[in-house]
Coordinates of C-alpha atoms in Angstrom, one line a residue:
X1 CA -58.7 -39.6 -201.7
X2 CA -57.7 -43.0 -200.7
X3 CA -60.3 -45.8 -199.8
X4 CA -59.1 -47.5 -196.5
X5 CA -57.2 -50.6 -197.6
X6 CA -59.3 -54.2 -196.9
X7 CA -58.1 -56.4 -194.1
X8 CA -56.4 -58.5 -196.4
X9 CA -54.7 -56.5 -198.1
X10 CA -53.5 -54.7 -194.7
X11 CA -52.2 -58.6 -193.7
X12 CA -50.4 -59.0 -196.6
X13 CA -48.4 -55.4 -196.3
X14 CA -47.4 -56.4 -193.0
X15 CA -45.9 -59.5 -194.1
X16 CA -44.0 -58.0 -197.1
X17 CA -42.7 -55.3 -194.8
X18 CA -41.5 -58.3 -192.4
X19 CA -40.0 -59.8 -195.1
X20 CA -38.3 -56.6 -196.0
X21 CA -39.5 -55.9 -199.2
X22 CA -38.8 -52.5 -200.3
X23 CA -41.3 -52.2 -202.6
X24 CA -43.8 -53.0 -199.9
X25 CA -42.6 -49.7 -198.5
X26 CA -42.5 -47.8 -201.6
X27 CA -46.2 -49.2 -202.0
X28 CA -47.2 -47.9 -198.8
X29 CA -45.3 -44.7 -198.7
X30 CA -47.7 -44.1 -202.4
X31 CA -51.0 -45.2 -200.2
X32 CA -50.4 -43.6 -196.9
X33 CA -48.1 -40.5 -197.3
X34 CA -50.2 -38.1 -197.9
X35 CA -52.4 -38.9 -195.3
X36 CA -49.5 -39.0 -192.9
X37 CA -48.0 -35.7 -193.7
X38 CA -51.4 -33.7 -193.9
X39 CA -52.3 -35.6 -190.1
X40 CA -48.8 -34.1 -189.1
X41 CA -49.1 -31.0 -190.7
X42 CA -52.2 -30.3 -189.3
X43 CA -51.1 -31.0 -186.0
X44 CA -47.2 -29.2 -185.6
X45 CA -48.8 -26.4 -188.3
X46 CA -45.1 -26.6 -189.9
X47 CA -44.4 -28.0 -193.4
X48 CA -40.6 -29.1 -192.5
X49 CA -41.9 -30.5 -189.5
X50 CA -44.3 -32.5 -190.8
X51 CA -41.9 -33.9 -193.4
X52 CA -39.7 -34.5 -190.9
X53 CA -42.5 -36.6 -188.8
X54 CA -43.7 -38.4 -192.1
X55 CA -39.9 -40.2 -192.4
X56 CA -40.0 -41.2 -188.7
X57 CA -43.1 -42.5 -188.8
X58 CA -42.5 -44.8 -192.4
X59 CA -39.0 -45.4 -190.9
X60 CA -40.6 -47.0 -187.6
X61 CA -42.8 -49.1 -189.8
X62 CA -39.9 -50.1 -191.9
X63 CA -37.9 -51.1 -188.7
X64 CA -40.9 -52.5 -186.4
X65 CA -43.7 -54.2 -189.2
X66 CA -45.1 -56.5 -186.1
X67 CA -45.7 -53.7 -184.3
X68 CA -48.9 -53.5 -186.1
X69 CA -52.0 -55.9 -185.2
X70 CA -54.4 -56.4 -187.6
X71 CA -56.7 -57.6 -185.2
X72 CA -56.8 -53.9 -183.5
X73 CA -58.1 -52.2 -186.6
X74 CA -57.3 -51.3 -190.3
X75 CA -53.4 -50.2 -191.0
X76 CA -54.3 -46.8 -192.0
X77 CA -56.1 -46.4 -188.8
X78 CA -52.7 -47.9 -187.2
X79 CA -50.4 -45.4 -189.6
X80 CA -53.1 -42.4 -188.5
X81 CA -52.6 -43.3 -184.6
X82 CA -48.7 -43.4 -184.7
X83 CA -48.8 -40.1 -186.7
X84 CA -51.2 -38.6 -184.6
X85 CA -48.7 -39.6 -181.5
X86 CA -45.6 -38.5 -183.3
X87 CA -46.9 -35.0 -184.0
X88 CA -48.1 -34.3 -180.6
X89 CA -44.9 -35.8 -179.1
X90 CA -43.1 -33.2 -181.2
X91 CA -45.6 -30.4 -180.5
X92 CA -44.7 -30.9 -177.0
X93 CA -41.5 -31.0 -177.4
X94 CA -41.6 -27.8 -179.1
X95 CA -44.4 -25.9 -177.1
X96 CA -42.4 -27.0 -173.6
X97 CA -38.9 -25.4 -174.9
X98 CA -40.9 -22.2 -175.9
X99 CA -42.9 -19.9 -174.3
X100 CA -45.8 -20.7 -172.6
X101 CA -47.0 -22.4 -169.2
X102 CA -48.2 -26.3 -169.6
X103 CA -51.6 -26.1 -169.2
X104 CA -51.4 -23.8 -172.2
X105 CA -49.3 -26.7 -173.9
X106 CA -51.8 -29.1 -173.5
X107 CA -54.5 -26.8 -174.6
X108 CA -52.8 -26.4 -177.9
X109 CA -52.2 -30.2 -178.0
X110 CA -55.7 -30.7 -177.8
X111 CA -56.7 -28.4 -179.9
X112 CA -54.5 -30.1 -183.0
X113 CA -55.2 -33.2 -181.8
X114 CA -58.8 -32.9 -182.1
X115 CA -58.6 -31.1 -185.5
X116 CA -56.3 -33.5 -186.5
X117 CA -58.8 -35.9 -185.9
X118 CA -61.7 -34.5 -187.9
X119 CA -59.6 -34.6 -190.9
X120 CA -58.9 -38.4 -190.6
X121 CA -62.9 -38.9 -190.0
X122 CA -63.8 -36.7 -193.0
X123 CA -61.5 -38.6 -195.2
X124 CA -62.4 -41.5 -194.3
X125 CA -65.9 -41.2 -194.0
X126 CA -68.1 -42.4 -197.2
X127 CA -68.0 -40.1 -200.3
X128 CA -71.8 -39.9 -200.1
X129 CA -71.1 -38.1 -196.6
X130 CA -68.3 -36.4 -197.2
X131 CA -70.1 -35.0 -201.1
X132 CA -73.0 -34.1 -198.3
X133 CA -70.7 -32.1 -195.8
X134 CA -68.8 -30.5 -198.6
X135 CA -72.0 -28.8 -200.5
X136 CA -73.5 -27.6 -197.1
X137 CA -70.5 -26.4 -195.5
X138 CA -68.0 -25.4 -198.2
X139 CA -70.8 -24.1 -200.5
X140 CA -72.8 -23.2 -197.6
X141 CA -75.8 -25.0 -199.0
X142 CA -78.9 -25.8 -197.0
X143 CA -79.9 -29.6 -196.7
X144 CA -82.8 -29.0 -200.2
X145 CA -80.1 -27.9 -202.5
X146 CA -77.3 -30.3 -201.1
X147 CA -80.3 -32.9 -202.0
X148 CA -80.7 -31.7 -205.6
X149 CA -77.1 -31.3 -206.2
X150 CA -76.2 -35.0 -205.1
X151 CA -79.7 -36.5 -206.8
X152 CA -81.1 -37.5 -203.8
X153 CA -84.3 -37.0 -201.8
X154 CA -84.1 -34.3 -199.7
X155 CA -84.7 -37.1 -196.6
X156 CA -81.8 -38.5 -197.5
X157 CA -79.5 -35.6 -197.7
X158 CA -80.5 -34.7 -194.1
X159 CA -79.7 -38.2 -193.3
X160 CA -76.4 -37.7 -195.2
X161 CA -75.5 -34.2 -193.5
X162 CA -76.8 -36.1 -189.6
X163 CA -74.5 -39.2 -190.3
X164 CA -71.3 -36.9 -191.2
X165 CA -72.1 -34.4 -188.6
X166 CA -72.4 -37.6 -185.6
X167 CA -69.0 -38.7 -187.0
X168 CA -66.8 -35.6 -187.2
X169 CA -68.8 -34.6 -183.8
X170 CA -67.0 -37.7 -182.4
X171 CA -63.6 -36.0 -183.0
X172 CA -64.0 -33.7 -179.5
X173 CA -66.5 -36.5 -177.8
X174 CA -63.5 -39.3 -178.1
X175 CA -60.0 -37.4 -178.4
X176 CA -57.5 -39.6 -179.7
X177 CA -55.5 -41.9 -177.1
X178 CA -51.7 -40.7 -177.0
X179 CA -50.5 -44.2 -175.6
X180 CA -53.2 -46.8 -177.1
X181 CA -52.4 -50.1 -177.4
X182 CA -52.1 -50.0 -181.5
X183 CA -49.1 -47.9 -180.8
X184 CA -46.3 -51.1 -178.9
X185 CA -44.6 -52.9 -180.5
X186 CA -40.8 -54.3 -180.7
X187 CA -40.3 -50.3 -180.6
X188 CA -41.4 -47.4 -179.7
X189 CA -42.2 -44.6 -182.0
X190 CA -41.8 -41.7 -179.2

């Protein structure tokens, strides 16, 4: 799991990339791919298609480093958006030359959008969280064994489980924005 990167560090990847460093990319690629293929996987459902989305997506950065604003969030969260807008760029793409009318298109867009979505929130949510969410869902634990597994009080594994649960619940309440601002720049990824 990778921590999200601090605001300074984020500044100073942006101005190696604009210097056109390529070990600034390699550096990122390291950080960031994974996240980037599993958002795209997640999405298209397609392991050659998300490759195929992670390379655009570290190509546009390589070709367009302003296009990311430091001031408009962290650049994982920037990396996450232009991934998340790649995939369902492509999804459409696919869906619309296939079978199927569009409002069943956009149903499936939504429906990988907002799953690719809870991923990003799980992974980057707190490992207290996240250790919380894991026990009770994946080993379908109720909120007084969650609490003696992690060491904690049994107050503040319910608190634990509520936080997580609020966040990933935020994944259908806010879906991602296709065309958000973090997403011009000199270029366009779609």
């Amino acid at each position: 799991m990778v921590t999200p990167a601090p605001p300074r560090w984020d500044r100073k990847m942006q101005q190696r990339l604009a210097r056109g460093e390529e070990a600034a990319l390699g550096e990122l690629y390291d950080r960031f791919a994974s996240l980037v293929h599993s958002l795209a996987h997640r999405v298209m459902d397609d392991e050659d298609a998300a490759a195929q989305i992670t390379r655009e997506v570290f190509g546009y950065i390589w070709e367009n480093p302003d296009a990311y604003d430091p001031k408009h969030g962290s650049l994982r969260s920037w990396i996450a958006g232009l991934t998340q807008r790649q995939a369902v760029h492509r999804l459409r793409q696919f869906e619309n030359s296939g079978e199927g009318t569009p409002d069943e298109v956009e149903a499936r867009v939504r429906e990988a959008s907002a799953a690719a979505r809870a991923d990003y929130i799980v992974t980057s949510m707190p490992a207290p969280l996240r250790q919380a969410l894991d026990l009770a869902y994946r080993g379908r634990q109720d909120y007084r064994q969650t609490a003696a597994d992690l060491g904690v009080t049994e107050d503040e594994a319910r608190r634990r489980l509520r936080l997580g649960l609020q966040l990933l619940s935020t994944a259908m309440d806010h879906p991602a924005k296709l065309n958000g601002p973090h997403g011009q720049g000199r270029g366009r990824l779609l």
